[in-house]
Short mmCIF file of C-alpha atoms and ligand atoms in Angstrom, two decimals:
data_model
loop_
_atom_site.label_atom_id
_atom_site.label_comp_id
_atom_site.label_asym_id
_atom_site.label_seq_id
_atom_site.Cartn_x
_atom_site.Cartn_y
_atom_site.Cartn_z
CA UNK H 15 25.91 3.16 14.16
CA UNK H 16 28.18 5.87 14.72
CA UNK H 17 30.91 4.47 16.85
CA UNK H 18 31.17 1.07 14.75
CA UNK H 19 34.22 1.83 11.91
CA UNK H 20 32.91 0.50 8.33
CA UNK H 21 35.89 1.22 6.63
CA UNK H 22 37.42 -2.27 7.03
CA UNK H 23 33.48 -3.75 7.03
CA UNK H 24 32.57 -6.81 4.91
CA UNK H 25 30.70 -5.65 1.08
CA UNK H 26 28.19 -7.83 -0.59
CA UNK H 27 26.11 -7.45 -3.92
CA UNK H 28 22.79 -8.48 -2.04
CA UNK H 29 22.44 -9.37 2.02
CA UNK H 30 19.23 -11.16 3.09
CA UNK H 31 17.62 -10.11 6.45
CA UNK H 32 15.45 -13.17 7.39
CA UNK H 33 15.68 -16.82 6.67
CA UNK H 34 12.19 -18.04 6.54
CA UNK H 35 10.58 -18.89 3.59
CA UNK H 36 10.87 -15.51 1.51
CA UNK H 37 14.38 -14.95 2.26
CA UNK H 38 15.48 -18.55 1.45
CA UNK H 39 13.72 -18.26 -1.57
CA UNK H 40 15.32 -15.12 -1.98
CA UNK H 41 18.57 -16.51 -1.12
CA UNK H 42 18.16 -19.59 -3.62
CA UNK H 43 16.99 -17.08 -6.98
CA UNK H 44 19.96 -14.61 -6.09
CA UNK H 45 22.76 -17.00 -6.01
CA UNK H 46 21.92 -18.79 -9.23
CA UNK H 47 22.10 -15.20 -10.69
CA UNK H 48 25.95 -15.52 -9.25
CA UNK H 49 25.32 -12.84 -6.91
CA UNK H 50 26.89 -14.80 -4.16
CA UNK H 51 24.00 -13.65 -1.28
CA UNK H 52 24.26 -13.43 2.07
CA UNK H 53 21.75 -13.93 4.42
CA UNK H 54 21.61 -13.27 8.54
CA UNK H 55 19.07 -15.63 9.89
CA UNK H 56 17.59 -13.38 12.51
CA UNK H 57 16.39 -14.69 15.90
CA UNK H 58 14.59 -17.75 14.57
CA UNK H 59 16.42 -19.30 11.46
CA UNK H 60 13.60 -20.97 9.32
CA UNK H 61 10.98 -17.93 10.58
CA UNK H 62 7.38 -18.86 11.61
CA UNK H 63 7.47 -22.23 10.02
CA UNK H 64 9.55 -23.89 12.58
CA UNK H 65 6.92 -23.40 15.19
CA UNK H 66 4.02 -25.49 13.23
CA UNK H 67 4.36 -29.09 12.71
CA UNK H 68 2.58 -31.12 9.96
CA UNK H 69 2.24 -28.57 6.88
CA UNK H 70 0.13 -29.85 4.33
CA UNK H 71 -1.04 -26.96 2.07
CA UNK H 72 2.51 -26.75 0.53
CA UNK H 73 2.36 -27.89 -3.09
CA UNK H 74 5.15 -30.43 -4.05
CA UNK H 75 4.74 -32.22 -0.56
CA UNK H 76 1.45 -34.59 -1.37
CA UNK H 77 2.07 -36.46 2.16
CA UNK H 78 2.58 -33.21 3.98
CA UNK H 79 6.34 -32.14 5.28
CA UNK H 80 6.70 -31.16 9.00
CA UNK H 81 7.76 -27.28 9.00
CA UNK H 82 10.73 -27.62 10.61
CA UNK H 83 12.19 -30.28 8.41
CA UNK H 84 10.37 -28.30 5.43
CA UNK H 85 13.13 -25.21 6.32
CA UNK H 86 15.80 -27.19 6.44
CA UNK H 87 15.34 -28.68 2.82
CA UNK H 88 15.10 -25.11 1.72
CA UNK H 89 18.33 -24.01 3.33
CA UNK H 90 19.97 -26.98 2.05
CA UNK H 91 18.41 -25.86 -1.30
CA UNK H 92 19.59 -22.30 -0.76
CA UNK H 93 23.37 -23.34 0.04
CA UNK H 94 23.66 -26.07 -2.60
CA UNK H 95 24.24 -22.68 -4.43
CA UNK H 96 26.33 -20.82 -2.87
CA UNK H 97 24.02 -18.80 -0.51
CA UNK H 98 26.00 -18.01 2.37
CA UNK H 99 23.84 -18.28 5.20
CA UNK H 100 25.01 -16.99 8.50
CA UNK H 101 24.06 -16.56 12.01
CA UNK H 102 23.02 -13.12 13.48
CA UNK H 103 20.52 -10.91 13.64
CA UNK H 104 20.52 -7.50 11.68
CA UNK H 105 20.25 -5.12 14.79
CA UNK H 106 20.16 -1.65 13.00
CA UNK H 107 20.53 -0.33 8.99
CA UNK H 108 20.83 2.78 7.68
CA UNK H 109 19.50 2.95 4.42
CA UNK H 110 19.92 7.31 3.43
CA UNK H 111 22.32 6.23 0.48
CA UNK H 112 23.92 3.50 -1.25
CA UNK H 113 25.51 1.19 -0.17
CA UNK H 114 23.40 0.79 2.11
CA UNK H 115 25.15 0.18 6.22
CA UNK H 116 23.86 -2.37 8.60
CA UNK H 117 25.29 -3.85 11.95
CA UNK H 118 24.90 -7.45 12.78
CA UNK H 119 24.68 -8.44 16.52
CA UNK H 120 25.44 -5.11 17.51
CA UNK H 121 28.60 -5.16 16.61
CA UNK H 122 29.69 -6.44 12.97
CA UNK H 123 29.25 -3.67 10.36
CA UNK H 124 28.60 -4.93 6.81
CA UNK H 125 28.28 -2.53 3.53
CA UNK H 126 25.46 -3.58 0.91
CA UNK H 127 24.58 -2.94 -2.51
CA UNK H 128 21.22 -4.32 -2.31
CA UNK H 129 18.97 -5.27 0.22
CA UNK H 130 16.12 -7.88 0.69
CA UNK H 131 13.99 -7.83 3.61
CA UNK H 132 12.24 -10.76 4.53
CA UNK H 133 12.48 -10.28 8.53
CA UNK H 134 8.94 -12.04 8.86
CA UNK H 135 5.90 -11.47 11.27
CA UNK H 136 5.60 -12.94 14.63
CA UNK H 137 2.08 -13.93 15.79
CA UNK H 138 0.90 -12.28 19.14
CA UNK H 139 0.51 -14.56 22.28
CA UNK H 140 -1.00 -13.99 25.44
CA UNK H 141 2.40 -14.82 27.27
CA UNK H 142 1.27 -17.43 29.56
CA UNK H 143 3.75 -20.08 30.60
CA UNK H 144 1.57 -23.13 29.49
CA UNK H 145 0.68 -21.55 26.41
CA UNK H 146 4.21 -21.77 25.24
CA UNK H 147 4.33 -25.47 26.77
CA UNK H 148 1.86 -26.26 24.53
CA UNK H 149 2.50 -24.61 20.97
CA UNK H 150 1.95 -27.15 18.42
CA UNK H 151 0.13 -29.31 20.41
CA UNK H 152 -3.29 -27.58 20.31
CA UNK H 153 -2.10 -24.20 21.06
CA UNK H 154 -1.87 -22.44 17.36
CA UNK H 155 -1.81 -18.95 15.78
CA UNK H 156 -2.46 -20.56 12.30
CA UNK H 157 -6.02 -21.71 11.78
CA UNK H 158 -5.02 -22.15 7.85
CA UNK H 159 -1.86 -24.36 8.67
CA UNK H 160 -3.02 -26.35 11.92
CA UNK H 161 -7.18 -26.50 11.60
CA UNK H 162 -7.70 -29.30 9.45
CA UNK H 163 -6.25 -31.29 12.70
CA UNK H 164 -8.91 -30.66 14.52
CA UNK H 165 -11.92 -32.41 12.61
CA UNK H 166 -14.87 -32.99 14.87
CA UNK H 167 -13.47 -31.51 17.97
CA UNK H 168 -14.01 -28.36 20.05
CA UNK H 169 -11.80 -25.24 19.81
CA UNK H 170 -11.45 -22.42 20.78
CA UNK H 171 -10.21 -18.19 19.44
CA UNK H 172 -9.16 -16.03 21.17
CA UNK H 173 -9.31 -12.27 20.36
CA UNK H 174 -12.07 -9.86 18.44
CA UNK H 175 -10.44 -8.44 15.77
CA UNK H 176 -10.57 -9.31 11.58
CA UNK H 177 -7.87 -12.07 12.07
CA UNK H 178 -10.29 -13.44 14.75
CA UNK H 179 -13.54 -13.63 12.97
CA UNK H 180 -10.90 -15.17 9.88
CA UNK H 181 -9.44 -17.97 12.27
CA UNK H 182 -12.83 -19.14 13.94
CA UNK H 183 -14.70 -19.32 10.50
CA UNK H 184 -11.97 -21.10 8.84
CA UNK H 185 -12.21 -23.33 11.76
CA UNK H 186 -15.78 -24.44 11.71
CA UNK H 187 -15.04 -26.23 8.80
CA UNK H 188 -13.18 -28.81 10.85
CA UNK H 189 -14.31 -28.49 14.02
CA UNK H 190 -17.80 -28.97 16.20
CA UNK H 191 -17.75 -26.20 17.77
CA UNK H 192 -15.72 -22.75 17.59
CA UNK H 193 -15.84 -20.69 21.04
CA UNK H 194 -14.44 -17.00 20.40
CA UNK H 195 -13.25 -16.06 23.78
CA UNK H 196 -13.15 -12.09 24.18
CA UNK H 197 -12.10 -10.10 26.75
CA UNK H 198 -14.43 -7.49 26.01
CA UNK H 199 -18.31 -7.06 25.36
CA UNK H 200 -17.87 -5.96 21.72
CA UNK H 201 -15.75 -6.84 18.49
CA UNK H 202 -13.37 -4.99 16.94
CA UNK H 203 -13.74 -6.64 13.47
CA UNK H 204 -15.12 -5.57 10.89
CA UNK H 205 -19.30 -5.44 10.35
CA UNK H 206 -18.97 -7.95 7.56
CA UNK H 207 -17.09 -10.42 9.63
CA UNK H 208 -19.03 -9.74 12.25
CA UNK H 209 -22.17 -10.49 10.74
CA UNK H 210 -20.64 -14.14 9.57
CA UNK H 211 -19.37 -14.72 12.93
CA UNK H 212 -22.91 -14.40 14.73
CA UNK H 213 -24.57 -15.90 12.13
CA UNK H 214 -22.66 -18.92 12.05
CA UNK H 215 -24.12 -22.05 14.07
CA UNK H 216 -20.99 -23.67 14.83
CA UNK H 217 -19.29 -20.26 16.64
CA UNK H 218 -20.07 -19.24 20.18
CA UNK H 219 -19.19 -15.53 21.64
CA UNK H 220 -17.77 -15.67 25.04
CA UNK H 221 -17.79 -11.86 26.20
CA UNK H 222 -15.99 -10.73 28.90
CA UNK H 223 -13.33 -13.51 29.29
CA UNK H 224 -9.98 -13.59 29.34
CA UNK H 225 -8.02 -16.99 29.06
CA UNK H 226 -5.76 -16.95 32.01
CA UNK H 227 -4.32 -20.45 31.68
CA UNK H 228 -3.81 -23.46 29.43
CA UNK H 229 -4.53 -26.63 30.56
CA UNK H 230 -3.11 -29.93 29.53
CA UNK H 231 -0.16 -32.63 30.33
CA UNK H 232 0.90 -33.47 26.44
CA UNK H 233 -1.91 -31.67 23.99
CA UNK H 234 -4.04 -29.03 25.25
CA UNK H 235 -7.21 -30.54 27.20
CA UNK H 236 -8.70 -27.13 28.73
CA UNK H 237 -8.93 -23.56 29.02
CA UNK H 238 -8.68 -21.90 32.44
CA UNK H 239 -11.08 -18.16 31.44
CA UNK H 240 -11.44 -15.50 33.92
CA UNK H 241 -14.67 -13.11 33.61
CA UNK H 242 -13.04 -9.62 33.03
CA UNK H 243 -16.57 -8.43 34.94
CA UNK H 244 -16.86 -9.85 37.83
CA UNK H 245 -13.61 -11.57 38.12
CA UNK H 246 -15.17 -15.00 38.41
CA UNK H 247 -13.11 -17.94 37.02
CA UNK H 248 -13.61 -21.46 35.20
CA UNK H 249 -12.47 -23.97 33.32
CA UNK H 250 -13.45 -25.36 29.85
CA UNK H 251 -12.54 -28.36 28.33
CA UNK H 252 -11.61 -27.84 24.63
CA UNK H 253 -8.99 -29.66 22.24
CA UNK H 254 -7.58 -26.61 20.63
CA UNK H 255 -6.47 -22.87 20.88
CA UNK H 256 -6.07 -20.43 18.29
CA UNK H 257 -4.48 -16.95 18.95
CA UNK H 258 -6.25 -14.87 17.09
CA UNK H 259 -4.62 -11.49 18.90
CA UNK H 260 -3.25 -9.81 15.91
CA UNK H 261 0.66 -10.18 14.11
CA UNK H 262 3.21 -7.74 14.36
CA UNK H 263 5.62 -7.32 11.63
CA UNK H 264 9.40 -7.26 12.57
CA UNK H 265 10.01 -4.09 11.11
CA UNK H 266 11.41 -1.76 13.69
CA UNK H 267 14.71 -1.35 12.85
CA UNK H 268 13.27 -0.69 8.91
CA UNK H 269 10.32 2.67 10.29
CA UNK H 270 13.21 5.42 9.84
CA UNK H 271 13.98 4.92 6.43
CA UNK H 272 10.98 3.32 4.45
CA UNK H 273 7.30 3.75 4.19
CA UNK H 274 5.34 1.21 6.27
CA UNK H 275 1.28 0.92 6.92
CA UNK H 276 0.13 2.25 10.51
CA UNK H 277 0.33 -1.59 11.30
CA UNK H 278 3.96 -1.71 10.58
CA UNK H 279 3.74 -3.53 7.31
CA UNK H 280 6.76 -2.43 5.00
CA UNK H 281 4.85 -0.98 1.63
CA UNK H 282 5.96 -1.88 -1.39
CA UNK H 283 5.19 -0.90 -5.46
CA UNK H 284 2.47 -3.12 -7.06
CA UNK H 285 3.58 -5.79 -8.77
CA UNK H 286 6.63 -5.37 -7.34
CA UNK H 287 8.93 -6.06 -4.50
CA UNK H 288 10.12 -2.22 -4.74
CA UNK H 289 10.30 -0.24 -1.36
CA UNK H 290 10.37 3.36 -1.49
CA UNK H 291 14.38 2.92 -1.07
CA UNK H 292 15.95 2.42 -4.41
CA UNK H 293 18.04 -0.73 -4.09
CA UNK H 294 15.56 -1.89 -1.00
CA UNK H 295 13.32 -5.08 -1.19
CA UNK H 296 10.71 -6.10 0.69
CA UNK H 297 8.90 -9.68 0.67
CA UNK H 298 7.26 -11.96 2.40
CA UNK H 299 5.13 -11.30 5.81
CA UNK H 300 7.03 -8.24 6.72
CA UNK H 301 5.33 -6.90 3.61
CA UNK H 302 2.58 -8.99 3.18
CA UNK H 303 -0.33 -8.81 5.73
CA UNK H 304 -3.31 -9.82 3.34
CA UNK H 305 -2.18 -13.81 2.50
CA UNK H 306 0.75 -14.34 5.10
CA UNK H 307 1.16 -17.99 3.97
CA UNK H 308 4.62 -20.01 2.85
CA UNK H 309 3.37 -19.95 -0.34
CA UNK H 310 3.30 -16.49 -0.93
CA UNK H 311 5.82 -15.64 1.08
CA UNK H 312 8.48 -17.78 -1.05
CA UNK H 313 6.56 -15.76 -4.22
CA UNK H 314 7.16 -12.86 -3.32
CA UNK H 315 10.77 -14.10 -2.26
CA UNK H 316 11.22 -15.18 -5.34
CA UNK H 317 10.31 -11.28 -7.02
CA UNK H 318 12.36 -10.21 -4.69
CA UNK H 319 15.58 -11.79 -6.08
CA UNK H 320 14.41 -11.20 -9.76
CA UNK H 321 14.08 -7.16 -8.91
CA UNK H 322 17.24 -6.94 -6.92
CA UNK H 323 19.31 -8.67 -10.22
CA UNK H 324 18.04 -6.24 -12.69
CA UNK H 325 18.24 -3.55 -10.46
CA UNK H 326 22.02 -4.21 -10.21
CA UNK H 327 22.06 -5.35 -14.13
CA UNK H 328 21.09 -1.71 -14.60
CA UNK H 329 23.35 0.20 -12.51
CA UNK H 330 26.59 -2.17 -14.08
P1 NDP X 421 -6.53 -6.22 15.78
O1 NDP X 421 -5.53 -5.39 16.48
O2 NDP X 421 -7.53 -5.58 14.89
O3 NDP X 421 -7.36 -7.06 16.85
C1 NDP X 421 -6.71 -7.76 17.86
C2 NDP X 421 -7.79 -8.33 18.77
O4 NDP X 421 -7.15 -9.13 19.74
C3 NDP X 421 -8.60 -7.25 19.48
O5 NDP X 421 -9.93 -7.61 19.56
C4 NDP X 421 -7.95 -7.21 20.87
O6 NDP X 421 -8.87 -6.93 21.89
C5 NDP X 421 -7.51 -8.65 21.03
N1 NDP X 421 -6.33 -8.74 21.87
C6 NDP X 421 -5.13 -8.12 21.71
N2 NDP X 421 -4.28 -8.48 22.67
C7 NDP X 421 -4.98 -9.32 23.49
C8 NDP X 421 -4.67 -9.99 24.67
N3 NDP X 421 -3.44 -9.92 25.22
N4 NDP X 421 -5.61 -10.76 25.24
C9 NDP X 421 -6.84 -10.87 24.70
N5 NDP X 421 -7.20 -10.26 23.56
C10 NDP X 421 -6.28 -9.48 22.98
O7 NDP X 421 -5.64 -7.33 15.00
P2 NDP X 421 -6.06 -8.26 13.77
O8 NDP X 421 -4.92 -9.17 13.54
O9 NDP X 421 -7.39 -8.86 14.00
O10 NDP X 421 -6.15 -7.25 12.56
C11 NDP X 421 -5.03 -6.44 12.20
C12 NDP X 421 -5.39 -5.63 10.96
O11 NDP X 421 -5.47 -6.49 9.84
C13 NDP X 421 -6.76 -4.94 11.10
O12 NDP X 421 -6.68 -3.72 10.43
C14 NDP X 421 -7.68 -5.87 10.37
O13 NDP X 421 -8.82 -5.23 9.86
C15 NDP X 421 -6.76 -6.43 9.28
N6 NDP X 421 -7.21 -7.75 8.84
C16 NDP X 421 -8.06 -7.81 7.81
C17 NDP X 421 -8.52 -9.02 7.38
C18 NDP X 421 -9.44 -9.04 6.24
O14 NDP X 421 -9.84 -7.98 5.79
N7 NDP X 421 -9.80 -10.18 5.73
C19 NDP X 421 -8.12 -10.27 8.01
C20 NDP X 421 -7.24 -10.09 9.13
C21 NDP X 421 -6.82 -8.86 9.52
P3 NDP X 421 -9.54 -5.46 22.04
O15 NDP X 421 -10.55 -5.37 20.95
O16 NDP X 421 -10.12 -5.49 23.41
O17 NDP X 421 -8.40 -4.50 21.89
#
């Protein structure tokens, strides 16, 4: 931050960091309040979205929307007034007074008066070359956006931990049986969840296992699981895979300069969209780690906006 000269740098009334559904929202409230936002779209324009297809819990969209397409309506939405949204990815900020300093790509400085985060959470994935192959096409991380395709068919979570015991309960509502793979020989979760996991008849535990591949041409077909005892490997045959293996919230850049939760959620005021950085928003899934869903995220979005314009109204 030191060696990059701000004198000269770009200023803006309110700069966006993230362009999924928050920030767009974000984006579309602060530039019909005329103050002309800018937002840098971060590593995946559109955020989490653009990785599901059909997404049919989105009110306005009775037929469903496919999330890709869904992101670009609200960009076009966004820019039809005036948001200016840009490529790059804010790569460091210093937020100790206003306005605040951030560099984009490493390299661009640019001075703002406000800030709204909405930098998103990325699900966590095993990291297997298949896997990747085969997101959105039985490999999930979103029981709540992708389960309802999987009605009468076997699936399968993978992990041990609260978002876990969520995904494969949500799941036997659809599905006719839920395995919960687990590389260990005890959960993580919570007792509650717990409890509802083991007593459900639809879920089986799979201790010990580790999936070590993903099998299928087109749409997942199988599961390749390796015993993490005795080393002993198999394949299952199963139509879908949920990642159940925790989210991280892209926040590094933000853990010098505001509060966040030991799981790296930024913490905001109730009711509000307040960070402990007057002049600093928060919204979305960076902030949010109890409802992470479009929805919400675009709420909160939304607030975000509406709290940066009066803040400025007040300081005018
Ligand atoms: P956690 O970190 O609690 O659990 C992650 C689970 O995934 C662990 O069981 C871990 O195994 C397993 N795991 C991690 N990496 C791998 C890997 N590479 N391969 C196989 N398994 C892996 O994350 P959660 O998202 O479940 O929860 C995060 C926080 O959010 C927690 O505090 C949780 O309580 C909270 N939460 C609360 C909810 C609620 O109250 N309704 C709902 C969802 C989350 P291991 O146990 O061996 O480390």
């Amino acid at each position: 931050m030191n060696q990059i000269d701000f004198s000269t740098a770009e200023r803006h009334k309110v700069v966006i960091v993230g362009s999924g559904p928050a920030g767009l929202t974000a984006a579309l409230y602060a530039s019909r309040s005329n103050l002309e936002p800018v937002v840098f779209q971060g590593p995946e324009p559109g955020g989490q979205l653009i990785t599901t297809t059909d997404v049919e819990n989105y009110p306005g969209y009775p037929d469903g929307i496919m999330g890709p397409e869904m992101m670009q309506q609200f960009e076009e939405q966004a820019r039809r007034f005036g948001a200016d949204l840009r490529w790059g990815t804010v790569t460091s900020i210093d937020l100790s007074g206003t306005p605040f300093k951030m560099i984009v790509d490493e390299e661009t400085p640019i001075i703002a008066d406000t800030v709204i985060i909405s930098t998103g959470a990325s699900a966590q994935y095993l990291g297997l070359d298949n896997e990747k192959r085969l997101l959105g096409r039985g490999v999930s991380a979103c029981a709540t956006c992708d389960g309802a395709f999987f009605k009468d068919q076997e699936v399968a979570v993978v992990g041990g931990g609260d978002t876990a015991m969520e995904e494969a309960l949500f799941l036997t509502r659809f599905a006719s049986k839920v395995y919960l793979i687990h590389r260990r020989d005890s959960l993580r979760a919570s007792k509650i969840m717990q409890d509802r996991v083991i007593a459900s008849e639809k879920i089986e535990i799979l201790w010990n296992r580790a999936v070590i591949d993903v099998l299928g041409e087109n749409d997942v077909s199988g599961v390749r699981l390796k015993d993490t005892v005795s080393g002993e490997e198999n394949d299952m045959d199963l139509q879908g895979l949920f990642l159940g293996i925790g989210h991280k919230p892209n926040t590094d850049i933000f853990k010098d300069w505001l509060n966040l939760d030991s799981n790296g959620y930024i913490q905001t005021e109730p009711d509000s969209t307040y960070t402990g950085v007057s002049g600093v928003f928060a919204c979305g899934d960076a902030q949010d780690h109890v409802y992470r869903q479009a929805v919400t995220a675009a709420g909160t979005g939304c607030m975000a906006a509406i709290d940066a314009e009066r803040w400025l109204a007040e300081r005018e």
